């Protein structure tokens, strides 16, 4: 029997459809990062389907109060549909829905900043979900929680990817993980970990302006959190530093991180509206810090991990405002870039340097999307 060229092509197309892998996504949190991520996935779905034989199916979109559940996936108007049809829920409702519709290759994507949700990771893993997260809390809770989660992932053959926890879309966590697993002795990690604080001190060091004016500009551009004290207190940078310490199997807790709070004490507990009216109180202390520098130095808010890292009992971790030479790697950072210097035994005094955009919802969403695709490659279920 002779088969025509057209028939062969049709058979190949049919085979391709049979082999297409479906990944079922439950996305929790659709604020800045989550909304952009959902739109990115939907916009890229056809290209990903053609190039990777992969069907990314968003079957659940949830925030803290309501969820939209659609077993065959959401469309471009998901926000409107969720506003109209979203229902109150708990985590078990999403799990039950996935089971009811026999959805396989499950990934829970956490774009919240919610501690209670992060504490539910264990249960999600037990119920068949792998995890992708931009939420740093899951990696900075007590060390017992951290270890138990890793053990559960191993026992249930699931994965947890969180590249965006440090450095937004930069390939930092994976680089450090691979160096460590390969036996490379990392001796120190330091850098400017916050894109928002990078922008603030780059601008303040370069321009003859009041600190309050630079801070207002950072707020207006959306570089800070809605309440900029969440950036200025240093806790976010401290969490990032702790995450890197734990990637090196160091036994550190968050309270081991010594953090310099940049907020004047009088402003720390004010209502947000009062705080915004009092930004001028930053001006005198930061003017003094700026004027007390050596010539050709600039201010940088630097995280530093060091010590005898061959022992697992912990590292010295601190986050503080320092003055560095303008011509140094840290001193030459521009805009809202982050920079990470990774010192190793093999490289000696010449660190591996990773630098680039360290803030922004679009960059972070793209990094989360990358984690979803990497995890999708590992999942084995083929939709027939």
mmCIF file of C-alpha atoms in Angstrom, residues 2-247:
data_model
loop_
_atom_site.group_PDB
_atom_site.id
_atom_site.type_symbol
_atom_site.label_atom_id
_atom_site.label_comp_id
_atom_site.label_asym_id
_atom_site.label_seq_id
_atom_site.Cartn_x
_atom_site.Cartn_y
_atom_site.Cartn_z
ATOM 1 C CA UNK A 2 1.456 3.367 -1.035
ATOM 2 C CA UNK A 3 1.210 6.284 1.439
ATOM 3 C CA UNK A 4 1.228 9.785 -0.020
ATOM 4 C CA UNK A 5 3.354 12.641 1.300
ATOM 5 C CA UNK A 6 0.206 14.367 2.519
ATOM 6 C CA UNK A 7 -0.839 11.267 4.472
ATOM 7 C CA UNK A 8 2.613 11.009 6.099
ATOM 8 C CA UNK A 9 2.399 14.651 7.168
ATOM 9 C CA UNK A 10 -1.067 14.051 8.633
ATOM 10 C CA UNK A 11 0.210 11.047 10.606
ATOM 11 C CA UNK A 12 3.099 13.109 11.985
ATOM 12 C CA UNK A 13 0.705 15.868 13.071
ATOM 13 C CA UNK A 14 -1.604 13.332 14.752
ATOM 14 C CA UNK A 15 1.339 11.727 16.563
ATOM 15 C CA UNK A 16 2.488 15.124 17.750
ATOM 16 C CA UNK A 17 -0.944 15.800 19.238
ATOM 17 C CA UNK A 18 -0.928 12.453 21.023
ATOM 18 C CA UNK A 19 2.457 13.120 22.590
ATOM 19 C CA UNK A 20 1.638 16.615 23.826
ATOM 20 C CA UNK A 21 2.232 16.976 27.544
ATOM 21 C CA UNK A 22 -0.299 18.921 29.617
ATOM 22 C CA UNK A 23 0.847 20.812 32.687
ATOM 23 C CA UNK A 24 -1.924 21.907 35.036
ATOM 24 C CA UNK A 25 -1.241 25.117 36.918
ATOM 25 C CA UNK A 26 -2.895 26.495 40.033
ATOM 26 C CA UNK A 27 -1.748 30.102 40.401
ATOM 27 C CA UNK A 28 -2.111 31.677 43.836
ATOM 28 C CA UNK A 29 -1.799 35.447 43.949
ATOM 29 C CA UNK A 30 -2.639 37.684 40.993
ATOM 30 C CA UNK A 31 -1.297 41.051 42.058
ATOM 31 C CA UNK A 32 1.502 42.699 40.073
ATOM 32 C CA UNK A 33 3.634 39.594 39.490
ATOM 33 C CA UNK A 34 0.783 37.084 39.301
ATOM 34 C CA UNK A 35 -1.282 39.074 36.794
ATOM 35 C CA UNK A 36 1.684 39.602 34.479
ATOM 36 C CA UNK A 37 2.635 35.927 34.759
ATOM 37 C CA UNK A 38 -0.862 34.742 33.804
ATOM 38 C CA UNK A 39 -0.913 37.098 30.814
ATOM 39 C CA UNK A 40 2.581 35.940 29.772
ATOM 40 C CA UNK A 41 1.546 32.273 29.865
ATOM 41 C CA UNK A 42 -1.635 32.877 27.867
ATOM 42 C CA UNK A 43 0.172 35.033 25.286
ATOM 43 C CA UNK A 44 2.900 32.408 24.816
ATOM 44 C CA UNK A 45 0.685 29.316 24.869
ATOM 45 C CA UNK A 46 0.543 28.729 21.097
ATOM 46 C CA UNK A 47 4.297 29.152 20.607
ATOM 47 C CA UNK A 48 5.084 26.863 23.549
ATOM 48 C CA UNK A 49 2.617 24.289 22.246
ATOM 49 C CA UNK A 50 4.294 24.246 18.836
ATOM 50 C CA UNK A 51 7.918 24.381 19.964
ATOM 51 C CA UNK A 52 7.837 22.199 23.057
ATOM 52 C CA UNK A 53 4.786 19.942 22.585
ATOM 53 C CA UNK A 54 3.588 21.396 25.851
ATOM 54 C CA UNK A 55 0.129 22.539 26.935
ATOM 55 C CA UNK A 56 0.197 24.907 29.904
ATOM 56 C CA UNK A 57 -3.314 24.737 31.345
ATOM 57 C CA UNK A 58 -4.168 27.272 34.064
ATOM 58 C CA UNK A 59 -7.047 25.522 35.811
ATOM 59 C CA UNK A 60 -7.098 27.649 38.983
ATOM 60 C CA UNK A 61 -6.457 31.318 39.733
ATOM 61 C CA UNK A 62 -6.822 32.419 43.337
ATOM 62 C CA UNK A 63 -6.154 35.310 45.649
ATOM 63 C CA UNK A 64 -6.722 35.451 49.386
ATOM 64 C CA UNK A 65 -10.524 35.466 49.069
ATOM 65 C CA UNK A 66 -11.755 33.890 45.814
ATOM 66 C CA UNK A 67 -10.806 31.315 43.196
ATOM 67 C CA UNK A 68 -11.686 30.760 39.539
ATOM 68 C CA UNK A 69 -11.703 27.069 38.582
ATOM 69 C CA UNK A 70 -11.816 26.000 34.911
ATOM 70 C CA UNK A 71 -10.602 22.503 34.098
ATOM 71 C CA UNK A 72 -9.891 23.356 30.436
ATOM 72 C CA UNK A 73 -7.994 26.531 31.279
ATOM 73 C CA UNK A 74 -8.603 30.269 31.361
ATOM 74 C CA UNK A 75 -8.549 32.747 28.493
ATOM 75 C CA UNK A 76 -7.380 36.311 27.987
ATOM 76 C CA UNK A 77 -10.437 37.668 29.821
ATOM 77 C CA UNK A 78 -9.664 35.635 32.953
ATOM 78 C CA UNK A 79 -9.668 38.733 35.189
ATOM 79 C CA UNK A 80 -13.175 39.709 34.105
ATOM 80 C CA UNK A 81 -14.434 36.131 34.405
ATOM 81 C CA UNK A 82 -12.938 35.765 37.888
ATOM 82 C CA UNK A 83 -14.510 39.012 39.032
ATOM 83 C CA UNK A 84 -17.882 37.698 37.874
ATOM 84 C CA UNK A 85 -17.605 33.996 38.763
ATOM 85 C CA UNK A 86 -14.898 33.748 41.443
ATOM 86 C CA UNK A 87 -16.017 31.902 44.558
ATOM 87 C CA UNK A 88 -14.889 31.733 48.153
ATOM 88 C CA UNK A 89 -12.594 28.777 48.716
ATOM 89 C CA UNK A 90 -10.010 27.017 50.818
ATOM 90 C CA UNK A 91 -6.936 25.112 49.650
ATOM 91 C CA UNK A 92 -8.731 21.766 49.840
ATOM 92 C CA UNK A 93 -11.274 22.967 47.247
ATOM 93 C CA UNK A 94 -8.504 23.395 44.657
ATOM 94 C CA UNK A 95 -7.031 19.987 45.487
ATOM 95 C CA UNK A 96 -10.437 18.292 45.291
ATOM 96 C CA UNK A 97 -11.169 19.967 41.950
ATOM 97 C CA UNK A 98 -7.904 18.654 40.475
ATOM 98 C CA UNK A 99 -8.726 15.140 41.708
ATOM 99 C CA UNK A 100 -12.321 15.276 40.465
ATOM 100 C CA UNK A 101 -11.182 16.139 36.944
ATOM 101 C CA UNK A 102 -8.183 13.773 37.079
ATOM 102 C CA UNK A 103 -5.698 16.547 36.376
ATOM 103 C CA UNK A 104 -2.100 15.346 36.275
ATOM 104 C CA UNK A 105 1.266 17.141 36.270
ATOM 105 C CA UNK A 106 0.125 19.582 38.925
ATOM 106 C CA UNK A 107 2.133 22.706 39.777
ATOM 107 C CA UNK A 108 1.127 25.177 42.485
ATOM 108 C CA UNK A 109 2.556 28.628 41.722
ATOM 109 C CA UNK A 110 2.872 30.922 44.756
ATOM 110 C CA UNK A 111 3.022 34.631 43.898
ATOM 111 C CA UNK A 112 1.779 35.726 47.311
ATOM 112 C CA UNK A 113 3.783 37.121 50.186
ATOM 113 C CA UNK A 114 1.677 35.104 52.589
ATOM 114 C CA UNK A 115 3.212 33.090 55.431
ATOM 115 C CA UNK A 116 0.110 30.993 56.049
ATOM 116 C CA UNK A 117 0.031 29.894 52.422
ATOM 117 C CA UNK A 118 3.743 29.014 52.480
ATOM 118 C CA UNK A 119 3.094 26.842 55.521
ATOM 119 C CA UNK A 120 0.681 24.853 53.344
ATOM 120 C CA UNK A 121 3.442 23.731 50.961
ATOM 121 C CA UNK A 122 3.823 20.443 52.830
ATOM 122 C CA UNK A 123 0.180 19.548 52.251
ATOM 123 C CA UNK A 124 0.300 20.515 48.568
ATOM 124 C CA UNK A 125 3.299 18.251 48.022
ATOM 125 C CA UNK A 126 1.560 15.348 49.768
ATOM 126 C CA UNK A 127 -1.451 15.903 47.488
ATOM 127 C CA UNK A 128 0.605 15.602 44.312
ATOM 128 C CA UNK A 129 1.683 19.167 43.543
ATOM 129 C CA UNK A 130 5.148 20.381 42.647
ATOM 130 C CA UNK A 131 5.920 23.976 43.626
ATOM 131 C CA UNK A 132 7.117 27.152 41.938
ATOM 132 C CA UNK A 133 7.362 30.249 44.098
ATOM 133 C CA UNK A 134 8.351 33.896 44.044
ATOM 134 C CA UNK A 135 7.350 34.020 47.728
ATOM 135 C CA UNK A 136 10.507 33.994 49.872
ATOM 136 C CA UNK A 137 8.787 33.010 53.101
ATOM 137 C CA UNK A 138 8.788 29.267 52.418
ATOM 138 C CA UNK A 139 12.580 29.275 52.325
ATOM 139 C CA UNK A 140 13.079 31.514 55.361
ATOM 140 C CA UNK A 141 10.843 29.908 57.974
ATOM 141 C CA UNK A 142 12.414 27.833 60.748
ATOM 142 C CA UNK A 143 15.117 25.405 59.679
ATOM 143 C CA UNK A 144 12.969 22.442 60.787
ATOM 144 C CA UNK A 145 10.241 23.500 58.315
ATOM 145 C CA UNK A 146 12.844 23.946 55.579
ATOM 146 C CA UNK A 147 14.319 20.468 56.121
ATOM 147 C CA UNK A 148 10.958 18.734 56.449
ATOM 148 C CA UNK A 149 9.783 20.249 53.146
ATOM 149 C CA UNK A 150 12.891 18.964 51.344
ATOM 150 C CA UNK A 151 12.338 15.510 52.780
ATOM 151 C CA UNK A 152 8.695 15.497 51.663
ATOM 152 C CA UNK A 153 9.674 16.588 48.162
ATOM 153 C CA UNK A 154 12.131 13.705 48.002
ATOM 154 C CA UNK A 155 9.661 11.132 49.333
ATOM 155 C CA UNK A 156 6.912 12.258 46.944
ATOM 156 C CA UNK A 157 9.176 12.725 43.906
ATOM 157 C CA UNK A 158 8.208 16.401 43.580
ATOM 158 C CA UNK A 159 10.197 19.572 42.890
ATOM 159 C CA UNK A 160 10.300 23.083 44.309
ATOM 160 C CA UNK A 161 11.785 25.857 42.137
ATOM 161 C CA UNK A 162 12.298 29.416 43.402
ATOM 162 C CA UNK A 163 14.907 31.109 41.230
ATOM 163 C CA UNK A 164 13.150 34.479 41.649
ATOM 164 C CA UNK A 165 13.544 34.411 45.450
ATOM 165 C CA UNK A 166 16.899 36.143 45.033
ATOM 166 C CA UNK A 167 17.793 38.327 42.063
ATOM 167 C CA UNK A 168 14.354 38.322 40.354
ATOM 168 C CA UNK A 169 15.070 36.860 36.902
ATOM 169 C CA UNK A 170 18.841 36.489 37.279
ATOM 170 C CA UNK A 171 20.320 32.940 37.215
ATOM 171 C CA UNK A 172 21.719 33.177 40.728
ATOM 172 C CA UNK A 173 20.164 30.473 42.924
ATOM 173 C CA UNK A 174 20.805 27.769 40.324
ATOM 174 C CA UNK A 175 24.405 28.911 39.841
ATOM 175 C CA UNK A 176 25.125 28.732 43.566
ATOM 176 C CA UNK A 177 23.317 25.397 43.872
ATOM 177 C CA UNK A 178 25.319 23.856 41.009
ATOM 178 C CA UNK A 179 28.637 25.174 42.315
ATOM 179 C CA UNK A 180 27.917 23.769 45.766
ATOM 180 C CA UNK A 181 26.683 20.387 44.522
ATOM 181 C CA UNK A 182 29.738 20.041 42.284
ATOM 182 C CA UNK A 183 31.994 20.324 45.339
ATOM 183 C CA UNK A 184 33.188 23.886 44.770
ATOM 184 C CA UNK A 185 34.040 25.568 48.070
ATOM 185 C CA UNK A 186 32.190 28.895 48.109
ATOM 186 C CA UNK A 187 33.993 31.182 50.542
ATOM 187 C CA UNK A 188 31.893 34.349 50.384
ATOM 188 C CA UNK A 189 28.854 35.906 48.715
ATOM 189 C CA UNK A 190 28.201 39.615 48.827
ATOM 190 C CA UNK A 191 26.396 42.206 46.794
ATOM 191 C CA UNK A 192 23.529 44.606 46.309
ATOM 192 C CA UNK A 193 20.509 42.316 46.612
ATOM 193 C CA UNK A 194 17.678 44.859 46.393
ATOM 194 C CA UNK A 195 16.774 46.525 43.106
ATOM 195 C CA UNK A 196 14.767 49.211 44.892
ATOM 196 C CA UNK A 197 17.573 50.115 47.311
ATOM 197 C CA UNK A 198 20.059 49.897 44.456
ATOM 198 C CA UNK A 199 18.113 52.594 42.605
ATOM 199 C CA UNK A 200 17.787 54.779 45.695
ATOM 200 C CA UNK A 201 21.489 54.773 46.599
ATOM 201 C CA UNK A 202 22.712 54.956 43.012
ATOM 202 C CA UNK A 203 20.614 58.085 42.517
ATOM 203 C CA UNK A 204 21.487 59.570 45.898
ATOM 204 C CA UNK A 205 25.221 58.998 45.435
ATOM 205 C CA UNK A 206 25.307 60.498 41.941
ATOM 206 C CA UNK A 207 23.026 63.513 42.358
ATOM 207 C CA UNK A 208 23.050 66.499 44.661
ATOM 208 C CA UNK A 209 19.552 65.898 45.981
ATOM 209 C CA UNK A 210 17.854 65.383 49.302
ATOM 210 C CA UNK A 211 17.325 61.754 50.251
ATOM 211 C CA UNK A 212 13.578 62.343 50.586
ATOM 212 C CA UNK A 213 13.384 63.551 46.973
ATOM 213 C CA UNK A 214 15.179 60.432 45.696
ATOM 214 C CA UNK A 215 12.943 58.213 47.834
ATOM 215 C CA UNK A 216 9.797 59.895 46.473
ATOM 216 C CA UNK A 217 11.048 59.289 42.925
ATOM 217 C CA UNK A 218 11.645 55.610 43.670
ATOM 218 C CA UNK A 219 8.124 55.311 45.095
ATOM 219 C CA UNK A 220 6.596 57.077 42.084
ATOM 220 C CA UNK A 221 8.431 54.773 39.662
ATOM 221 C CA UNK A 222 7.091 51.725 41.483
ATOM 222 C CA UNK A 223 10.542 50.482 42.563
ATOM 223 C CA UNK A 224 9.504 50.156 46.223
ATOM 224 C CA UNK A 225 6.721 48.289 47.960
ATOM 225 C CA UNK A 226 3.520 50.340 48.498
ATOM 226 C CA UNK A 227 4.896 51.008 51.973
ATOM 227 C CA UNK A 228 8.619 51.645 51.278
ATOM 228 C CA UNK A 229 9.474 50.788 54.867
ATOM 229 C CA UNK A 230 9.248 47.134 53.795
ATOM 230 C CA UNK A 231 12.323 47.813 51.638
ATOM 231 C CA UNK A 232 14.092 50.274 53.917
ATOM 232 C CA UNK A 233 13.928 48.070 57.037
ATOM 233 C CA UNK A 234 16.248 45.563 55.306
ATOM 234 C CA UNK A 235 14.281 42.427 56.182
ATOM 235 C CA UNK A 236 13.679 41.512 52.545
ATOM 236 C CA UNK A 237 17.420 41.633 51.823
ATOM 237 C CA UNK A 238 18.041 39.640 54.997
ATOM 238 C CA UNK A 239 15.665 36.913 53.818
ATOM 239 C CA UNK A 240 17.460 36.713 50.477
ATOM 240 C CA UNK A 241 20.801 36.345 52.231
ATOM 241 C CA UNK A 242 19.406 33.568 54.430
ATOM 242 C CA UNK A 243 18.119 31.703 51.350
ATOM 243 C CA UNK A 244 21.623 31.692 49.845
ATOM 244 C CA UNK A 245 23.114 30.506 53.143
ATOM 245 C CA UNK A 246 20.707 27.574 53.204
ATOM 246 C CA UNK A 247 21.576 26.693 49.598
#
